[in-house]
Short mmCIF file of C-alpha atoms in Angstrom, two decimals:
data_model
loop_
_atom_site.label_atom_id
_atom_site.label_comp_id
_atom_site.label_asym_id
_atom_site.label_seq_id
_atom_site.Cartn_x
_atom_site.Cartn_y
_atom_site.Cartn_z
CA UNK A 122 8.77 51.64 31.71
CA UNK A 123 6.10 53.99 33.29
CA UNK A 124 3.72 55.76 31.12
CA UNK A 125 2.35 59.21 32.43
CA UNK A 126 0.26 62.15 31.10
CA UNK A 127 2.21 65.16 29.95
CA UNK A 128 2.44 67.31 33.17
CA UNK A 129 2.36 70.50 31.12
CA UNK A 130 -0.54 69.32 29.02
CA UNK A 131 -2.10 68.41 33.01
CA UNK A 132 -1.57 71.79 33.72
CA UNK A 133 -2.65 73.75 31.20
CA UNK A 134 -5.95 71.70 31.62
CA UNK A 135 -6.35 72.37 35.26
CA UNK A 136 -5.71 76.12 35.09
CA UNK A 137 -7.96 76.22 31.80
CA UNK A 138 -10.67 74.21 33.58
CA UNK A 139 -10.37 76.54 37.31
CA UNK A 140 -10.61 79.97 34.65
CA UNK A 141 -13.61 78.44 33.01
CA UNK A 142 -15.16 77.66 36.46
CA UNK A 143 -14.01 81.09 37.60
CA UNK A 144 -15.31 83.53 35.32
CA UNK A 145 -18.31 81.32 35.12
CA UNK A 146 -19.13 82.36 38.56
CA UNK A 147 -17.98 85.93 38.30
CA UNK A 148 -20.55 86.48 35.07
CA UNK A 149 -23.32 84.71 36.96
CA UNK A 150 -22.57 86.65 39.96
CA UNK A 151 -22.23 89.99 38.08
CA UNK A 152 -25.25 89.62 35.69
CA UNK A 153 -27.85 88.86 38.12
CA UNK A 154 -29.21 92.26 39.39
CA UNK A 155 -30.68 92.46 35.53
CA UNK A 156 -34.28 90.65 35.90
CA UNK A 157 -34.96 87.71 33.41
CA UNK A 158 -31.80 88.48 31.35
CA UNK A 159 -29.51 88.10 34.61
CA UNK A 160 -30.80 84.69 35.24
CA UNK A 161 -30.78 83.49 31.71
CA UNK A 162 -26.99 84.54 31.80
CA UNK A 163 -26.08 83.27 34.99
CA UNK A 164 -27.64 79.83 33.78
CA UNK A 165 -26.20 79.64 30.35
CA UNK A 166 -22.66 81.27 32.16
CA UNK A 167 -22.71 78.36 34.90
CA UNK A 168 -23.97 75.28 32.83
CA UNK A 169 -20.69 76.32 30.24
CA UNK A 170 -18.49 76.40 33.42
CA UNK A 171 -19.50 73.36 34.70
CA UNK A 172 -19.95 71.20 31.77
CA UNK A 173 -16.87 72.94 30.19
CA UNK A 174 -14.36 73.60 32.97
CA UNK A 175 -15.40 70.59 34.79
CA UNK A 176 -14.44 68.07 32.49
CA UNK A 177 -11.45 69.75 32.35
CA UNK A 178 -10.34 69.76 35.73
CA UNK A 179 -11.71 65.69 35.82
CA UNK A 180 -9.48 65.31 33.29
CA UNK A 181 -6.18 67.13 34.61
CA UNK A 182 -6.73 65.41 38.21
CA UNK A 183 -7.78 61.86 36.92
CA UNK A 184 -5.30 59.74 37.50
CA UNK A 185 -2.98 58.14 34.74
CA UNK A 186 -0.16 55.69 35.72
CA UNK A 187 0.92 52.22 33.00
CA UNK A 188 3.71 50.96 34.35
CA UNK A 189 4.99 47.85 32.42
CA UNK A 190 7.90 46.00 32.92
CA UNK A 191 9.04 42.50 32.52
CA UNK A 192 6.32 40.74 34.67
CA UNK A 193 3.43 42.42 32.67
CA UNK A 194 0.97 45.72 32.62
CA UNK A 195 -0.09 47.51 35.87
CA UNK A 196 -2.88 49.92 34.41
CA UNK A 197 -4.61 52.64 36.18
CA UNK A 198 -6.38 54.73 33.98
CA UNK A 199 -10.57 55.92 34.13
CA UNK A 200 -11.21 53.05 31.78
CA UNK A 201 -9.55 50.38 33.68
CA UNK A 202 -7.73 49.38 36.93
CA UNK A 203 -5.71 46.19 36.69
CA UNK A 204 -2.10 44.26 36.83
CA UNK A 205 -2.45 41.87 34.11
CA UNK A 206 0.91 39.29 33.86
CA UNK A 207 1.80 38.98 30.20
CA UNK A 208 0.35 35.08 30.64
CA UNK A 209 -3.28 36.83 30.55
CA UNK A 210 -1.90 39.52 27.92
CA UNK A 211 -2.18 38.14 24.45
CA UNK A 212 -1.45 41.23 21.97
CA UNK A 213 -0.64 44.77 22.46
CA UNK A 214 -0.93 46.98 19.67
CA UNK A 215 0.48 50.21 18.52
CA UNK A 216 -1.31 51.27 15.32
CA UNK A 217 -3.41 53.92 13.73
CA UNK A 218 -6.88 55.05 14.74
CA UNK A 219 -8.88 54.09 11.59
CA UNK A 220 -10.07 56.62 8.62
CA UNK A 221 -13.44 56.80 7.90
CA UNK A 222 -14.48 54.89 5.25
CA UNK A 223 -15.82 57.93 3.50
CA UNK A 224 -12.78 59.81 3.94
CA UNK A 225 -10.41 60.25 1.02
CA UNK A 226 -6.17 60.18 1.28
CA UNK A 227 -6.36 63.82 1.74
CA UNK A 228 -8.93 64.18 4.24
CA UNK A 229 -7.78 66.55 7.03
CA UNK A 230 -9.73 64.04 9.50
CA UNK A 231 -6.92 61.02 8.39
CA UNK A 232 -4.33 63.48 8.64
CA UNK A 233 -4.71 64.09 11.96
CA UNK A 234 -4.99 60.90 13.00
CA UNK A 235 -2.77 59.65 15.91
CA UNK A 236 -1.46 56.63 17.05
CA UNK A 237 -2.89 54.65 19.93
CA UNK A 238 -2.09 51.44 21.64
CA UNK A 239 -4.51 48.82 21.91
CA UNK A 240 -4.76 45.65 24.22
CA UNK A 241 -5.87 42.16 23.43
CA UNK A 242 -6.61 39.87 26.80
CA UNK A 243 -6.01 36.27 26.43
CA UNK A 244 -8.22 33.85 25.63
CA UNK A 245 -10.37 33.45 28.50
CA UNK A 246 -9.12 36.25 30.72
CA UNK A 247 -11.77 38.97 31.34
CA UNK A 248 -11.09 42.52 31.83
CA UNK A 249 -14.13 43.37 34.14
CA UNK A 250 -14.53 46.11 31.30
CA UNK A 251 -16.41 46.07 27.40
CA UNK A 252 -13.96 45.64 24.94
CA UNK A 253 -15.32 48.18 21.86
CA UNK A 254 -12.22 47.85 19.82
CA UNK A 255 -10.74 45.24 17.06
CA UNK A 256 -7.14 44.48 17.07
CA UNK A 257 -6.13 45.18 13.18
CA UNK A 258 -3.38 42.04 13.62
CA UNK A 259 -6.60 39.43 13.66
CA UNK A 260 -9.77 40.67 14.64
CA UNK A 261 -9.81 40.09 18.24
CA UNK A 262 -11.76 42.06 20.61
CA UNK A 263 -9.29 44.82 22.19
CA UNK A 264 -9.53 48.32 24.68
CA UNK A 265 -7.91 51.24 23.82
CA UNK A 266 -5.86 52.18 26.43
CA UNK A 267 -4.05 55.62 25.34
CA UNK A 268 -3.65 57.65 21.87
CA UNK A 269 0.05 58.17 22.05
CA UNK A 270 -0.49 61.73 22.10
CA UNK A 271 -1.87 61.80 25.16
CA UNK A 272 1.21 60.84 26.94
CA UNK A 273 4.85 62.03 27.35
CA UNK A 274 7.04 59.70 25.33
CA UNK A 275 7.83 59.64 21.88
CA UNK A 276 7.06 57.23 19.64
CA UNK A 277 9.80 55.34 18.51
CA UNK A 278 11.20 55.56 22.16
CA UNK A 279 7.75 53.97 23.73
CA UNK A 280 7.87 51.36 20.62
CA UNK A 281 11.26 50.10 21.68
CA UNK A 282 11.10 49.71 25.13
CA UNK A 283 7.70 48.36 24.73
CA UNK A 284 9.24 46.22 22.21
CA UNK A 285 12.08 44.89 24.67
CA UNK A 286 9.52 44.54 27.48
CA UNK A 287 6.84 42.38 25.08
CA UNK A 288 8.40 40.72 22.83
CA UNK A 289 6.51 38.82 20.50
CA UNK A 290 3.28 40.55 22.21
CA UNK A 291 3.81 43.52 20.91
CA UNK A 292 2.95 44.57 17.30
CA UNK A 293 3.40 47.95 15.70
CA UNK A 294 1.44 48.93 12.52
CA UNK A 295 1.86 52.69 12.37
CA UNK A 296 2.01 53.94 9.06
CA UNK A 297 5.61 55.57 8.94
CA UNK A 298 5.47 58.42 6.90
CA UNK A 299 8.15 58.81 4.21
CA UNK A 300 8.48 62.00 1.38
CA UNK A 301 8.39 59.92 -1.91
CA UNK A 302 12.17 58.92 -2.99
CA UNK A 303 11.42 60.03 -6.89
CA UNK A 304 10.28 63.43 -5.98
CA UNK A 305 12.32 66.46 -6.97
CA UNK A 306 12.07 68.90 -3.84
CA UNK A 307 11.33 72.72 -4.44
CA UNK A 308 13.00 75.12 -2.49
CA UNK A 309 11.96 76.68 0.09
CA UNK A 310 10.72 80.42 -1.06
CA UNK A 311 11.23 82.93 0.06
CA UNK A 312 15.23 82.02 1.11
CA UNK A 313 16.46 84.09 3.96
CA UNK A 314 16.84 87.41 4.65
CA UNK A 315 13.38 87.98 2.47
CA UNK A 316 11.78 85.12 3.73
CA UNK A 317 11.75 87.22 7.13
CA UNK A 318 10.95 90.54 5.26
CA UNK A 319 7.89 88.97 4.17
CA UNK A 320 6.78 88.16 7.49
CA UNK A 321 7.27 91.78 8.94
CA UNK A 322 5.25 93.05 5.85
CA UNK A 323 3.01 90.70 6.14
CA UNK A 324 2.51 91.52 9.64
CA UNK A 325 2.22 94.99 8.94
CA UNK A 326 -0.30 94.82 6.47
CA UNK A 327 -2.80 92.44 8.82
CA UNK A 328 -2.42 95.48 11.76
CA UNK A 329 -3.32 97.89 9.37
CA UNK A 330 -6.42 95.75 8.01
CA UNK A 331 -7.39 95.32 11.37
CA UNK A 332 -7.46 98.97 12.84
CA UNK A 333 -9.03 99.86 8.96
CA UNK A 334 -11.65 96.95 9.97
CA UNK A 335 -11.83 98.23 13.68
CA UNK A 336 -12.93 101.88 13.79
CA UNK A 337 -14.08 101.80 10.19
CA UNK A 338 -16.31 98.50 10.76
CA UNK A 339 -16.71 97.30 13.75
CA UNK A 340 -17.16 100.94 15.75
CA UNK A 341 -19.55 102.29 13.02
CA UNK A 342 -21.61 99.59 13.12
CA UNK A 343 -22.17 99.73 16.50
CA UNK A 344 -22.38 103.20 17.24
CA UNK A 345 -25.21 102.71 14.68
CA UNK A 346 -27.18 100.29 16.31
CA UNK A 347 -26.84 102.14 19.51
CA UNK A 348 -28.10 105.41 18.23
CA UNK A 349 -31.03 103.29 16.35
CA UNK A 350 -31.98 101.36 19.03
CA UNK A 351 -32.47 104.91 21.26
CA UNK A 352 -35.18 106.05 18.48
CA UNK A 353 -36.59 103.04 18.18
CA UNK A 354 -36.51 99.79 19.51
CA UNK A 355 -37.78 97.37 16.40
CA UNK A 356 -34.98 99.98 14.29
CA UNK A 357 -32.29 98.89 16.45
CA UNK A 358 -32.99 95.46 16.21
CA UNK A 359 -32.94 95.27 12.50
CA UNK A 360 -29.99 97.44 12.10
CA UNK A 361 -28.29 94.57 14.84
CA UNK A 362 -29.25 91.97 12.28
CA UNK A 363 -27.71 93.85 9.55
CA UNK A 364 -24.45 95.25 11.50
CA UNK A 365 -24.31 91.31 12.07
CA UNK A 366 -24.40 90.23 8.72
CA UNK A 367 -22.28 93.21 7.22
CA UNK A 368 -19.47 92.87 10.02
CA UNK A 369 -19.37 88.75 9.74
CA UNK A 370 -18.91 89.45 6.14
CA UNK A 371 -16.40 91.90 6.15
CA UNK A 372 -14.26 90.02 8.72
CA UNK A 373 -14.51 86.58 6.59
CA UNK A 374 -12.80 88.09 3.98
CA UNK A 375 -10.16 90.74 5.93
CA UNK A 376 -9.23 87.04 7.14
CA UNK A 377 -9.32 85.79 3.83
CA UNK A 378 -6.99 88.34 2.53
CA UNK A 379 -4.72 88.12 5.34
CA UNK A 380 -4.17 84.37 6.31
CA UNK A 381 -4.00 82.93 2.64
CA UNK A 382 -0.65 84.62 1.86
CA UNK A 383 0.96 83.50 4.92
CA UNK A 384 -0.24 80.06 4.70
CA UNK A 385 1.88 78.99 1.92
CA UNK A 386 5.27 80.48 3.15
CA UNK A 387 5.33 77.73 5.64
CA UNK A 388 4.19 75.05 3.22
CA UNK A 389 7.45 72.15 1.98
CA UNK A 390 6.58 71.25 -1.78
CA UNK A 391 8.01 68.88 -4.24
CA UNK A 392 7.36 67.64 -7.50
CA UNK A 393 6.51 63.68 -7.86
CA UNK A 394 6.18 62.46 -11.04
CA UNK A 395 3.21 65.13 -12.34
CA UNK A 396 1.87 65.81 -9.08
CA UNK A 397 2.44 68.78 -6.57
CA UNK A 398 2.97 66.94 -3.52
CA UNK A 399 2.34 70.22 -1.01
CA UNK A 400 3.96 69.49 2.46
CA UNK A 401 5.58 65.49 3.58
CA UNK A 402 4.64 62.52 4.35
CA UNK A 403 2.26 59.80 2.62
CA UNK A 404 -0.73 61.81 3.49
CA UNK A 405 0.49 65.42 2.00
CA UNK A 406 -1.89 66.80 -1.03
CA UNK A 407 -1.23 65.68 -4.34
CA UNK A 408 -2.42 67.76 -7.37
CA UNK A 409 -2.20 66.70 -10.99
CA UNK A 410 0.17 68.85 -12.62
CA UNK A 411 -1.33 67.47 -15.73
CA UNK A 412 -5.19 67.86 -15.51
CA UNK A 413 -5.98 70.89 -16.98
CA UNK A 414 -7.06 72.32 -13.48
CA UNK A 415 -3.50 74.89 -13.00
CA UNK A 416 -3.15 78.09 -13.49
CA UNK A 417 -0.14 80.31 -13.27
CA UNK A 418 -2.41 83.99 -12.05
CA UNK A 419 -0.18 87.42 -12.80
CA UNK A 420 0.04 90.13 -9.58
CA UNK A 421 -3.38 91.63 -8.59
CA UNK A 422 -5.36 88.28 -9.91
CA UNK A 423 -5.46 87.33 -5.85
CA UNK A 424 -6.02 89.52 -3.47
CA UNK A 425 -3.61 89.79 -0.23
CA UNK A 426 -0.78 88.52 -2.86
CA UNK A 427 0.90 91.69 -3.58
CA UNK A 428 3.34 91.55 -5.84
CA UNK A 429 3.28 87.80 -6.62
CA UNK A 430 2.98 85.69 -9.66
CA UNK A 431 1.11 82.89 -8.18
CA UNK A 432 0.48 78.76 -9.32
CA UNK A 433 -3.22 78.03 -8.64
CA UNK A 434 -5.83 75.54 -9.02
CA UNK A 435 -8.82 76.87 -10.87
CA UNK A 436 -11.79 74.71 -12.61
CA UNK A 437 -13.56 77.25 -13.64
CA UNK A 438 -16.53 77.30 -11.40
CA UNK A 439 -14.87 78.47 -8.16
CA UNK A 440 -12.21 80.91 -6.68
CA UNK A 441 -8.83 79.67 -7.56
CA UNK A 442 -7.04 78.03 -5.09
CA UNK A 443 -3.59 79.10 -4.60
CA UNK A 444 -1.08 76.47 -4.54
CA UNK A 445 2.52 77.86 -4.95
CA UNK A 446 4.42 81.36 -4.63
CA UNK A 447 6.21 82.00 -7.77
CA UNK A 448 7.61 85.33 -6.86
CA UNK A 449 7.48 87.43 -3.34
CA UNK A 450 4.59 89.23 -2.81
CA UNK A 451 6.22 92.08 -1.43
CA UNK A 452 8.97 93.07 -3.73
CA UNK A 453 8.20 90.84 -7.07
CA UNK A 454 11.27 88.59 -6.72
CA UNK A 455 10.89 85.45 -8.57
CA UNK A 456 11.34 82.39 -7.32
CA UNK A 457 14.69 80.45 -8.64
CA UNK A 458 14.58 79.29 -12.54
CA UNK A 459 15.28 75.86 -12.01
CA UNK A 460 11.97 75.65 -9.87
CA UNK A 461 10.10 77.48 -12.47
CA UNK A 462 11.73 75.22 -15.62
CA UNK A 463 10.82 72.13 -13.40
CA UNK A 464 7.34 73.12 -12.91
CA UNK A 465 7.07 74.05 -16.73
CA UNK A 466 8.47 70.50 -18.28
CA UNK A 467 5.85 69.00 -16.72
CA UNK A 468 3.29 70.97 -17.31
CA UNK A 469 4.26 70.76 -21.41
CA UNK A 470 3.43 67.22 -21.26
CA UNK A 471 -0.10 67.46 -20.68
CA UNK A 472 -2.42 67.38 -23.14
CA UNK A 473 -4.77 70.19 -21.95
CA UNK A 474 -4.24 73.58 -23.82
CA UNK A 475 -4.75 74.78 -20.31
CA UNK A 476 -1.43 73.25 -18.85
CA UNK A 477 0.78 74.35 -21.74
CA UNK A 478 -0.81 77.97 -21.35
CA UNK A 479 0.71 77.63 -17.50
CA UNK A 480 3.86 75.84 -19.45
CA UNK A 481 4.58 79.22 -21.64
CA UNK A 482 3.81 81.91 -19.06
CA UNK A 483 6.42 80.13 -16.67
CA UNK A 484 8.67 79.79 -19.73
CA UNK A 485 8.37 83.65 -19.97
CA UNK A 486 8.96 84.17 -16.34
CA UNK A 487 12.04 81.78 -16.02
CA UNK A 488 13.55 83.59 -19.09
CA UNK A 489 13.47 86.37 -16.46
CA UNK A 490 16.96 87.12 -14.93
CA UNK A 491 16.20 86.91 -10.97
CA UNK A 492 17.18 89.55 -8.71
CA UNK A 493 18.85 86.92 -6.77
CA UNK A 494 19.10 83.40 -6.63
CA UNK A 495 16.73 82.14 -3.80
CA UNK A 496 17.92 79.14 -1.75
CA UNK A 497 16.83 76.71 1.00
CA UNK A 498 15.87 78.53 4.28
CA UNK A 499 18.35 76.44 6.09
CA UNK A 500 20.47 77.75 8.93
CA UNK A 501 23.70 75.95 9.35
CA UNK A 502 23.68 72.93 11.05
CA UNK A 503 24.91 74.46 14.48
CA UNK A 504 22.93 77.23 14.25
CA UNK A 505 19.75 75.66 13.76
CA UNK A 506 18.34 74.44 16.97
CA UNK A 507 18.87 77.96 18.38
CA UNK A 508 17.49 79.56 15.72
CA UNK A 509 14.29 77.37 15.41
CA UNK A 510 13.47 78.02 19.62
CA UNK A 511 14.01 81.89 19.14
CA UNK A 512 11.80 82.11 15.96
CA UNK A 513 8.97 79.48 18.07
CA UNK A 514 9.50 81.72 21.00
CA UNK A 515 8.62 84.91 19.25
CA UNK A 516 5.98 83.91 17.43
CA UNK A 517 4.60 82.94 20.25
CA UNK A 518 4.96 86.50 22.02
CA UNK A 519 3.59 87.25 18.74
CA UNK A 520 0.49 85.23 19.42
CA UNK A 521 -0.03 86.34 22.72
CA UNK A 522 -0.41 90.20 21.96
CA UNK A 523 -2.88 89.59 19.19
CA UNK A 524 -4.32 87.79 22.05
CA UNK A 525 -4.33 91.33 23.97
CA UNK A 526 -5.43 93.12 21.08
CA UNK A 527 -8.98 90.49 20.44
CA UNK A 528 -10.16 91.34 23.89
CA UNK A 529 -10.31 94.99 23.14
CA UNK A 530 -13.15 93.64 20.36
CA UNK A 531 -14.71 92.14 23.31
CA UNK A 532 -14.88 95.04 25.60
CA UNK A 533 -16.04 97.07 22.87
CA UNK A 534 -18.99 94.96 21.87
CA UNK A 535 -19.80 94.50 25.53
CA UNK A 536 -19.86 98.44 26.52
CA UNK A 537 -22.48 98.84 23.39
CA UNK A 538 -24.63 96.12 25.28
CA UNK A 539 -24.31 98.29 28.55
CA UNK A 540 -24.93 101.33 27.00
CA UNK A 541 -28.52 100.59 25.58
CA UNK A 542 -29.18 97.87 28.21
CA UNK A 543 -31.59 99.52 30.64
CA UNK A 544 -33.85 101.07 27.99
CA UNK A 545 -34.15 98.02 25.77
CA UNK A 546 -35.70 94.56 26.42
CA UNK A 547 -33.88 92.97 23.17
CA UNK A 548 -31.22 94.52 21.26
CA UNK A 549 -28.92 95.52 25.01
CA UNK A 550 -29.28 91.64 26.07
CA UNK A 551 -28.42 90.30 23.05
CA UNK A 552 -25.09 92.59 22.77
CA UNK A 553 -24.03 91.49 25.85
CA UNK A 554 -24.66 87.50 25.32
CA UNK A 555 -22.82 88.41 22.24
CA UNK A 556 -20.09 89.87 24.18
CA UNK A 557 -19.76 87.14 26.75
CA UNK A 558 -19.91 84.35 24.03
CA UNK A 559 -16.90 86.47 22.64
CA UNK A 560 -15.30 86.54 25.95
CA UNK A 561 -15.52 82.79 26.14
CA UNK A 562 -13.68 82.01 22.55
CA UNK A 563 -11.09 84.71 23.31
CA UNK A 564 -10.54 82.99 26.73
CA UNK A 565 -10.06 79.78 24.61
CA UNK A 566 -8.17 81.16 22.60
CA UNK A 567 -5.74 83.40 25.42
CA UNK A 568 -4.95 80.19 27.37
CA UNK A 569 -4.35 78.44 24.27
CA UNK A 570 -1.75 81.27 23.46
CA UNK A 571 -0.21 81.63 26.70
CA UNK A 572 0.37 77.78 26.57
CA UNK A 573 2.36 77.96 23.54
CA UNK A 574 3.87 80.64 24.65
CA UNK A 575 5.12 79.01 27.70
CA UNK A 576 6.25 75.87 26.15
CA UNK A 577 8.38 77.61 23.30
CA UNK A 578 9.52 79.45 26.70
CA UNK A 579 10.29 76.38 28.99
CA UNK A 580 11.92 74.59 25.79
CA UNK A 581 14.26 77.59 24.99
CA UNK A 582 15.09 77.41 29.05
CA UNK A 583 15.97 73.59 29.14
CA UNK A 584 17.93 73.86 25.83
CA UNK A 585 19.88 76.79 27.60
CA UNK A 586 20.86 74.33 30.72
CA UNK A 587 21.20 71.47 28.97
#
């Protein structure tokens, strides 16, 4: 059994890490024939580099290698060095990494939460190395040794052979996430072909906000502080603070109006009981049905939701909170009575006036003859694997050219820094370090696209000569 790091994980690290280190250089190198502000740059450029795309590069090149087989562990990993027999190997543990105590079900931080194996020397054997951890079987002091995310085997694969190899050493207390057996699933909604219709308009709709929010936002603001700055130095600088302001604004809520729509499409829901159990698995969201906190909002109540009736969470005091597409926000179409009449019965036995106002306007809508019935966005069983790769591998082209698009954003904030540069000692320097802390999130966010895309890519290709 031999345990490595993901190569393709290695080397998206190591050509992340050699960019970072890269363009660190070419900034420095490039900003430096500007006085005080070159230096400052070149500094701030080559201790993100370094502290950055160094660790990055450690990381790819470090090596990784547990190899464990019947005779015990041979571990080479930063944290430790050793062949231990299994006679000086007491436990070895595959659970959880623990919640924070603070942290309710629902917190995103014990959602993401990954699995990681743990060892526990035997009495008497020492490691050479502090042992920080607690094994959850009985207390004993322990070293993380991997989160099993970090490497390239799957889960229940690495517990069996691990298992076969260990025997009675090895423990696994991973949570095993299950949808709950009483629930009644709600289908998915939109069903196919509108489910992709939506997509494409939705699509549309966030290029158009975005040009709208590009030469009628972005552009104007900083044509503005350019031509303020060239009066008047202490003008430009307050119309920079206010372009800021006005722009970060504007942008929180284009996003706002674009993402929120989308984010539900993707989202598996089910009723359990009288909660909304969004998405599956013990940690999904749960919301009381029966709490006098829903709220069934008509079209035009939420912006970005077209032509939707939508069910939301609302207390009152803040924003509602959409939880459920009742109909398709681009052409109206409701989603399938049986949802809506499952959604309404338990909604009628709540005791808020509230939750039988939701009860009766669903009524009213599922009394509504549906343009067509919509049904599980399923592809047939032999169909599906294809399909799934294609759709991964295009949204990933997808992801790429907005990529391409966000850097245009950059280059235009950096040639309004390089426009005012030379005659100002403020406003022109601060543009740019704008710009180039721009240019470092895009670049994040580039590789980080380009990775995905070349995964969904490589996957498609070894599913093809398979």
């Amino acid at each position: 059994m031999k345990v490595r790091h993901s190569y393709f994980d290695r080397l998206v690290l190591l050509v992340f890490g050699m960019l970072l280190l890269t363009g660190a250089v070419g900034i420095a190198y490039a900003m430096m024939d500007i006085a005080w502000v070159g230096l400052f740059l070149s500094a701030a450029a080559v201790a993100f580099g370094l502290a950055t795309g160094g660790r990055l590069v450690r990381d790819a090149v470090l090596p990784f290698r547990v190899d464990v087989d019947a005779h015990g562990l041979s571990v080479r990993i930063p944290k430790l060095k050793r062949h231990l027999p299994w006679d000086e190997v007491a436990a070895v543990v595959l659970a959880d990494a623990p919640a924070t105590a603070d942290a309710p079900a629902t917190d995103v931080r014990r959602m993401l939460r990954r699995p990681r194996l743990l060892l526990v020397p035997a009495a008497g054997v020492s490691l050479g190395v502090p042992l920080p951890e607690k094994s959850p079987v009985d207390g004993r002091a322990a070293i993380e040794l991997f989160a099993l995310a970090e490497v390239a085997y799957g889960e229940d694969q690495f517990a069996r052979d691990l298992a076969a190899l260990a025997g009675e050493r090895f423990h696994h207390l991973c949570q095993q996430p299950s949808q709950p057996t009483s629930g009644v699933p709600l289908r998915r909604f939109p069903g196919q072909p509108d489910r992709a219709r939506l997509k494409r308009w939705l699509d549309r709709r966030r290029a158009l906000l975005f040009v709208g929010w590009y030469l009628l936002v972005l552009v104007p603001s900083l044509s503005l502080t350019i031509v303020a700055t060239q009066h008047n130095e202490l003008l430009g600088g307050v119309v920079l603070v206010v372009s800021l302001v006005v722009v970060g604004t504007i942008t929180t809520v284009v996003r706002h109006i674009t993402e929120n729509c989308r984010d539900l499409l993707d989202d598996e829901a089910m009723i359990d009981g009288t909660d909304l159990v969004i998405g599956a698995g013990l940690e999904s969201p749960r919301i009381s049905l029966v709490s006098g906190i829903v709220t069934v909002l008509q079209p035009g109540q939420l912006k970005g939701f077209g032509e939707a009736w939508v069910l939301a969470r609302s207390t009152g005091e803040e924003s509602p909170v959409p939880l459920l597409l009742l109909a398709d926000p681009r052409s109206g179409l409701l989603r399938d009575r049986d949802d809506l009449r499952a959604l309404e019965a338990v909604l009628r036995g709540s005791a808020s006036e509230r939750d039988h106002a939701a009860a009766r306007q669903l009524d009213e809508l599922a009394k509504q003859e549906p343009a067509s019935v919509a049904s599980p966005a399923m592809p047939s069983a032999g169909a599906r694997p294809a399909l799934v790769h294609a759709t991964a591998l295009w949204q990933a082209s997808k992801g790429v050219g907005r990529a391409v698009v966000l850097l245009g954003v950059v280059v235009t904030v950096m040639i309004a820094g390089g426009w005012v540069v030379e005659e100002t000692t403020v406003v022109g320097p601060a543009l740019i370090v704008t710009a180039i802390t721009m240019f470092c999130v895009w670049l994040i966010y580039a590789v980080y696209r380009v990775a995905v895309l070349l995964r969904a890519l490589l996957t498609l290709v070894a599913r093809a000569f398979r």
